Amino acid sequence: MSQFENVSVVKQANVYFDGKCISHSVQFADGTKKSVGVVLPATLTFNTGVPETMECVAGACRYKLKDGDWQSSRAGESFSIPGNSSFDIEVVGEPYHYVCHFG
Amino acid sequence: MSQFENVSVVKQANVYFDGKCISHSVQFADGTKKSVGVVLPATLTFNTGVPETMECVAGACRYKLKDGDWQSSRAGESFSIPGNSSFDIEVVGEPYHYVCHFG
């Protein structure tokens, strides 16, 4: 499924790290919130509040959970980050397109 | 209205100019398509196929239509570009958040 149906989308984007990561917030009829976004080539560290699952839609990244090793994620793959934690993400070459699932 | 309701949104972003402009495509129940996007600080030239209206959601830009003068657009303001034409856009400082209306 390449698109979300019957959702609301916030017009203003979320811009992180001077635009190295840009996302738009999406909300489903049941109140579930996700975001659709892009990480441009960069190495960034993100903090989580609630747990997150990063689903790769296109491109690829390497990521490292706190106290974890570097691993890869590409289109069709996902990785999950605990709440109140952090992770490093490295994108090289092409942008990493993602859906972020919360909770 | 800060968000679109009952739309579909394509998960993969449109990335232009090495990420200086990133948008997500949105489709309405009646088939109308728009995009929600961001232009980071840069001066870019875009070509149009169909006519477009650029509605500023947050931030500001300067723009120049073909054979026109530089003008400003800020949150709540819009400008329209003819089809099969082009326009220059200059963003300084904060990102320019927009909705692009087609046709």
mmCIF file of C-alpha atoms in Angstrom:
data_model
loop_
_atom_site.group_PDB
_atom_site.id
_atom_site.type_symbol
_atom_site.label_atom_id
_atom_site.label_comp_id
_atom_site.label_asym_id
_atom_site.label_seq_id
_atom_site.Cartn_x
_atom_site.Cartn_y
_atom_site.Cartn_z
ATOM 1 C CA MET A 1 0.000 0.000 0.000
ATOM 2 C CA SER A 2 1.767 3.099 -1.198
ATOM 3 C CA GLN A 3 -0.611 5.582 0.397
ATOM 4 C CA PHE A 4 -2.754 6.097 3.475
ATOM 5 C CA GLU A 5 -6.490 6.473 2.852
ATOM 6 C CA ASN A 6 -9.073 8.506 4.771
ATOM 7 C CA VAL A 7 -6.621 10.359 6.933
ATOM 8 C CA SER A 8 -6.107 13.945 7.969
ATOM 9 C CA VAL A 9 -2.755 15.542 7.222
ATOM 10 C CA VAL A 10 -1.336 18.615 8.927
ATOM 11 C CA LYS A 11 -0.385 21.219 6.338
ATOM 12 C CA GLN A 12 2.687 22.492 8.175
ATOM 13 C CA ALA A 13 5.677 20.156 8.180
ATOM 14 C CA ASN A 14 7.882 19.153 11.081
ATOM 15 C CA VAL A 15 11.416 20.296 10.287
ATOM 16 C CA TYR A 16 14.315 18.780 12.238
ATOM 17 C CA PHE A 17 18.067 19.399 12.060
ATOM 18 C CA ASP A 18 17.882 22.341 9.649
ATOM 19 C CA GLY A 19 15.768 20.317 7.249
ATOM 20 C CA LYS A 20 17.842 17.131 7.221
ATOM 21 C CA CYS A 21 14.625 15.463 8.381
ATOM 22 C CA ILE A 22 11.181 16.673 7.303
ATOM 23 C CA SER A 23 7.894 14.996 8.103
ATOM 24 C CA HIS A 24 4.165 15.590 7.881
ATOM 25 C CA SER A 25 1.808 14.382 10.612
ATOM 26 C CA VAL A 26 -1.050 12.101 9.652
ATOM 27 C CA GLN A 27 -4.029 11.106 11.785
ATOM 28 C CA PHE A 28 -6.382 8.180 11.215
ATOM 29 C CA ALA A 29 -10.115 8.040 11.876
ATOM 30 C CA ASP A 30 -9.478 6.047 15.065
ATOM 31 C CA GLY A 31 -7.160 8.771 16.372
ATOM 32 C CA THR A 32 -3.931 6.907 15.609
ATOM 33 C CA LYS A 33 -1.131 9.262 14.612
ATOM 34 C CA LYS A 34 1.769 8.517 12.286
ATOM 35 C CA SER A 35 4.162 10.666 10.327
ATOM 36 C CA VAL A 36 5.445 10.389 6.770
ATOM 37 C CA GLY A 37 8.892 11.801 6.272
ATOM 38 C CA VAL A 38 12.301 11.906 4.698
ATOM 39 C CA VAL A 39 15.825 11.889 6.078
ATOM 40 C CA LEU A 40 18.354 13.431 3.711
ATOM 41 C CA PRO A 41 21.977 12.242 3.662
ATOM 42 C CA ALA A 42 23.283 12.927 7.182
ATOM 43 C CA THR A 43 23.997 11.255 10.495
ATOM 44 C CA LEU A 44 21.466 12.349 13.110
ATOM 45 C CA THR A 45 20.436 11.407 16.649
ATOM 46 C CA PHE A 46 16.747 11.353 17.523
ATOM 47 C CA ASN A 47 15.178 11.082 20.956
ATOM 48 C CA THR A 48 11.936 9.206 21.493
ATOM 49 C CA GLY A 49 9.121 9.964 23.890
ATOM 50 C CA VAL A 50 6.704 7.145 23.185
ATOM 51 C CA PRO A 51 8.030 4.013 21.454
ATOM 52 C CA GLU A 52 8.430 4.389 17.684
ATOM 53 C CA THR A 53 8.635 2.052 14.727
ATOM 54 C CA MET A 54 10.406 3.370 11.663
ATOM 55 C CA GLU A 55 9.169 1.728 8.472
ATOM 56 C CA CYS A 56 11.299 2.299 5.399
ATOM 57 C CA VAL A 57 9.234 3.221 2.333
ATOM 58 C CA ALA A 58 12.118 3.899 -0.052
ATOM 59 C CA GLY A 59 15.861 4.280 0.143
ATOM 60 C CA ALA A 60 17.830 2.850 3.040
ATOM 61 C CA CYS A 61 19.582 3.797 6.262
ATOM 62 C CA ARG A 62 21.851 2.481 8.928
ATOM 63 C CA TYR A 63 20.678 2.902 12.497
ATOM 64 C CA LYS A 64 21.972 2.260 15.982
ATOM 65 C CA LEU A 65 19.780 1.909 19.023
ATOM 66 C CA LYS A 66 21.142 3.005 22.399
ATOM 67 C CA ASP A 67 23.742 0.436 23.431
ATOM 68 C CA GLY A 68 23.150 -1.434 20.141
ATOM 69 C CA ASP A 69 25.218 -2.074 17.044
ATOM 70 C CA TRP A 70 24.824 -0.431 13.661
ATOM 71 C CA GLN A 71 22.269 -2.241 11.508
ATOM 72 C CA SER A 72 20.682 -1.635 8.112
ATOM 73 C CA SER A 73 17.101 -0.973 7.104
ATOM 74 C CA ARG A 74 15.799 -0.735 3.575
ATOM 75 C CA ALA A 75 12.449 -0.495 1.773
ATOM 76 C CA GLY A 76 9.909 -2.854 3.301
ATOM 77 C CA GLU A 77 11.862 -3.216 6.539
ATOM 78 C CA SER A 78 11.181 -1.647 9.929
ATOM 79 C CA PHE A 79 12.933 -1.148 13.229
ATOM 80 C CA SER A 80 11.540 -0.229 16.622
ATOM 81 C CA ILE A 81 12.890 2.126 19.254
ATOM 82 C CA PRO A 82 11.822 1.998 22.915
ATOM 83 C CA GLY A 83 10.189 5.020 24.505
ATOM 84 C CA ASN A 84 12.313 7.595 26.340
ATOM 85 C CA SER A 85 15.361 6.468 24.423
ATOM 86 C CA SER A 86 17.344 7.577 21.393
ATOM 87 C CA PHE A 87 18.765 6.255 18.160
ATOM 88 C CA ASP A 88 21.324 7.282 15.599
ATOM 89 C CA ILE A 89 20.464 7.170 11.920
ATOM 90 C CA GLU A 90 22.869 7.451 9.014
ATOM 91 C CA VAL A 91 21.708 8.086 5.451
ATOM 92 C CA VAL A 92 24.142 8.109 2.542
ATOM 93 C CA GLY A 93 23.391 8.910 -1.081
ATOM 94 C CA GLU A 94 19.656 8.694 -1.671
ATOM 95 C CA PRO A 95 17.056 9.983 0.825
ATOM 96 C CA TYR A 96 15.494 7.579 3.317
ATOM 97 C CA HIS A 97 11.685 7.754 3.077
ATOM 98 C CA TYR A 98 9.803 6.523 6.123
ATOM 99 C CA VAL A 99 6.564 6.117 7.966
ATOM 100 C CA CYS A 100 6.931 6.596 11.714
ATOM 101 C CA HIS A 101 4.439 4.634 13.824
ATOM 102 C CA PHE A 102 3.997 5.818 17.404
ATOM 103 C CA GLY A 103 3.179 3.826 20.510
ATOM 104 C CA MET B 1 -7.882 25.125 8.703
ATOM 105 C CA SER B 2 -4.517 23.718 9.671
ATOM 106 C CA GLN B 3 -5.083 20.257 8.224
ATOM 107 C CA PHE B 4 -6.779 18.458 5.353
ATOM 108 C CA GLU B 5 -9.461 15.938 6.336
ATOM 109 C CA ASN B 6 -10.476 12.700 4.588
ATOM 110 C CA VAL B 7 -7.627 12.617 2.150
ATOM 111 C CA SER B 8 -5.180 10.028 0.956
ATOM 112 C CA VAL B 9 -1.480 10.766 1.316
ATOM 113 C CA VAL B 10 1.321 9.110 -0.603
ATOM 114 C CA LYS B 11 3.901 7.680 1.791
ATOM 115 C CA GLN B 12 6.909 8.439 -0.383
ATOM 116 C CA ALA B 13 7.890 12.089 -0.598
ATOM 117 C CA ASN B 14 8.759 14.112 -3.663
ATOM 118 C CA VAL B 15 12.339 15.343 -3.260
ATOM 119 C CA TYR B 16 13.535 18.228 -5.442
ATOM 120 C CA PHE B 17 16.902 19.972 -5.652
ATOM 121 C CA ASP B 18 18.762 17.589 -3.326
ATOM 122 C CA GLY B 19 16.089 18.041 -0.676
ATOM 123 C CA LYS B 20 15.855 21.822 -0.736
ATOM 124 C CA CYS B 21 12.167 21.203 -1.525
ATOM 125 C CA ILE B 22 10.276 18.214 -0.156
ATOM 126 C CA SER B 23 6.576 17.565 -0.568
ATOM 127 C CA HIS B 24 3.995 14.850 -0.003
ATOM 128 C CA SER B 25 1.127 14.328 -2.445
ATOM 129 C CA VAL B 26 -2.423 14.477 -1.144
ATOM 130 C CA GLN B 27 -5.582 13.412 -2.950
ATOM 131 C CA PHE B 28 -9.146 14.363 -2.061
ATOM 132 C CA ALA B 29 -12.266 12.231 -2.344
ATOM 133 C CA ASP B 30 -13.263 14.088 -5.525
ATOM 134 C CA GLY B 31 -9.917 13.250 -7.128
ATOM 135 C CA THR B 32 -8.390 16.699 -6.628
ATOM 136 C CA LYS B 33 -4.657 16.529 -5.989
ATOM 137 C CA LYS B 34 -2.575 18.935 -3.934
ATOM 138 C CA SER B 35 0.800 18.710 -2.290
ATOM 139 C CA VAL B 36 2.000 19.827 1.135
ATOM 140 C CA GLY B 37 5.637 20.787 1.241
ATOM 141 C CA VAL B 38 8.558 22.792 2.490
ATOM 142 C CA VAL B 39 11.213 24.866 0.761
ATOM 143 C CA LEU B 40 14.393 25.225 2.831
ATOM 144 C CA PRO B 41 16.577 28.330 2.555
ATOM 145 C CA ALA B 42 17.668 28.444 -1.093
ATOM 146 C CA THR B 43 16.923 30.108 -4.406
ATOM 147 C CA LEU B 44 15.291 27.643 -6.802
ATOM 148 C CA THR B 45 13.590 27.657 -10.189
ATOM 149 C CA PHE B 46 10.523 25.466 -10.703
ATOM 150 C CA ASN B 47 8.793 24.622 -13.948
ATOM 151 C CA THR B 48 5.047 24.164 -14.106
ATOM 152 C CA GLY B 49 3.029 21.782 -16.224
ATOM 153 C CA VAL B 50 -0.516 22.622 -15.201
ATOM 154 C CA PRO B 51 -1.172 25.994 -13.525
ATOM 155 C CA GLU B 52 -0.276 26.049 -9.827
ATOM 156 C CA THR B 53 -1.225 28.149 -6.830
ATOM 157 C CA MET B 54 1.284 28.264 -3.996
ATOM 158 C CA GLU B 55 -0.394 28.939 -0.643
ATOM 159 C CA CYS B 56 1.950 29.861 2.186
ATOM 160 C CA VAL B 57 1.144 27.989 5.402
ATOM 161 C CA ALA B 58 4.081 29.250 7.491
ATOM 162 C CA GLY B 59 7.288 31.164 6.908
ATOM 163 C CA ALA B 60 7.703 33.393 3.881
ATOM 164 C CA CYS B 61 9.344 33.584 0.478
ATOM 165 C CA ARG B 62 10.114 35.894 -2.368
ATOM 166 C CA TYR B 63 9.076 34.753 -5.816
ATOM 167 C CA LYS B 64 9.389 35.906 -9.381
ATOM 168 C CA LEU B 65 7.144 34.789 -12.191
ATOM 169 C CA LYS B 66 8.550 34.621 -15.703
ATOM 170 C CA ASP B 67 8.982 38.203 -16.901
ATOM 171 C CA GLY B 68 7.713 39.428 -13.517
ATOM 172 C CA ASP B 69 9.262 41.305 -10.603
ATOM 173 C CA TRP B 70 10.273 39.840 -7.250
ATOM 174 C CA GLN B 71 7.362 39.838 -4.816
ATOM 175 C CA SER B 72 6.794 38.537 -1.308
ATOM 176 C CA SER B 73 4.428 35.883 0.025
ATOM 177 C CA ARG B 74 3.892 35.021 3.661
ATOM 178 C CA ALA B 75 1.555 32.889 5.767
ATOM 179 C CA GLY B 76 -2.033 33.215 4.564
ATOM 180 C CA GLU B 77 -1.008 34.563 1.167
ATOM 181 C CA SER B 78 -0.938 32.795 -2.186
ATOM 182 C CA PHE B 79 0.423 33.332 -5.654
ATOM 183 C CA SER B 80 -0.455 31.642 -8.917
ATOM 184 C CA ILE B 81 1.776 30.493 -11.738
ATOM 185 C CA PRO B 82 0.487 29.840 -15.280
ATOM 186 C CA GLY B 83 0.859 26.378 -16.812
ATOM 187 C CA ASN B 84 3.892 25.532 -18.914
ATOM 188 C CA SER B 85 5.838 28.313 -17.276
ATOM 189 C CA SER B 86 8.366 28.710 -14.474
ATOM 190 C CA PHE B 87 9.026 30.736 -11.361
ATOM 191 C CA ASP B 88 11.932 31.532 -9.096
ATOM 192 C CA ILE B 89 11.518 31.221 -5.351
ATOM 193 C CA GLU B 90 13.896 32.535 -2.697
ATOM 194 C CA VAL B 91 13.688 31.437 0.932
ATOM 195 C CA VAL B 92 15.911 32.986 3.591
ATOM 196 C CA GLY B 93 16.162 31.995 7.250
ATOM 197 C CA GLU B 94 13.115 29.950 8.198
ATOM 198 C CA PRO B 95 11.577 27.290 5.925
ATOM 199 C CA TYR B 96 8.644 28.195 3.683
ATOM 200 C CA HIS B 97 5.740 25.788 4.272
ATOM 201 C CA TYR B 98 3.218 25.564 1.480
ATOM 202 C CA VAL B 99 0.212 23.875 -0.037
ATOM 203 C CA CYS B 100 0.435 23.589 -3.815
ATOM 204 C CA HIS B 101 -2.926 23.609 -5.608
ATOM 205 C CA PHE B 102 -2.899 22.279 -9.150
ATOM 206 C CA GLY B 103 -5.027 23.287 -12.118
#
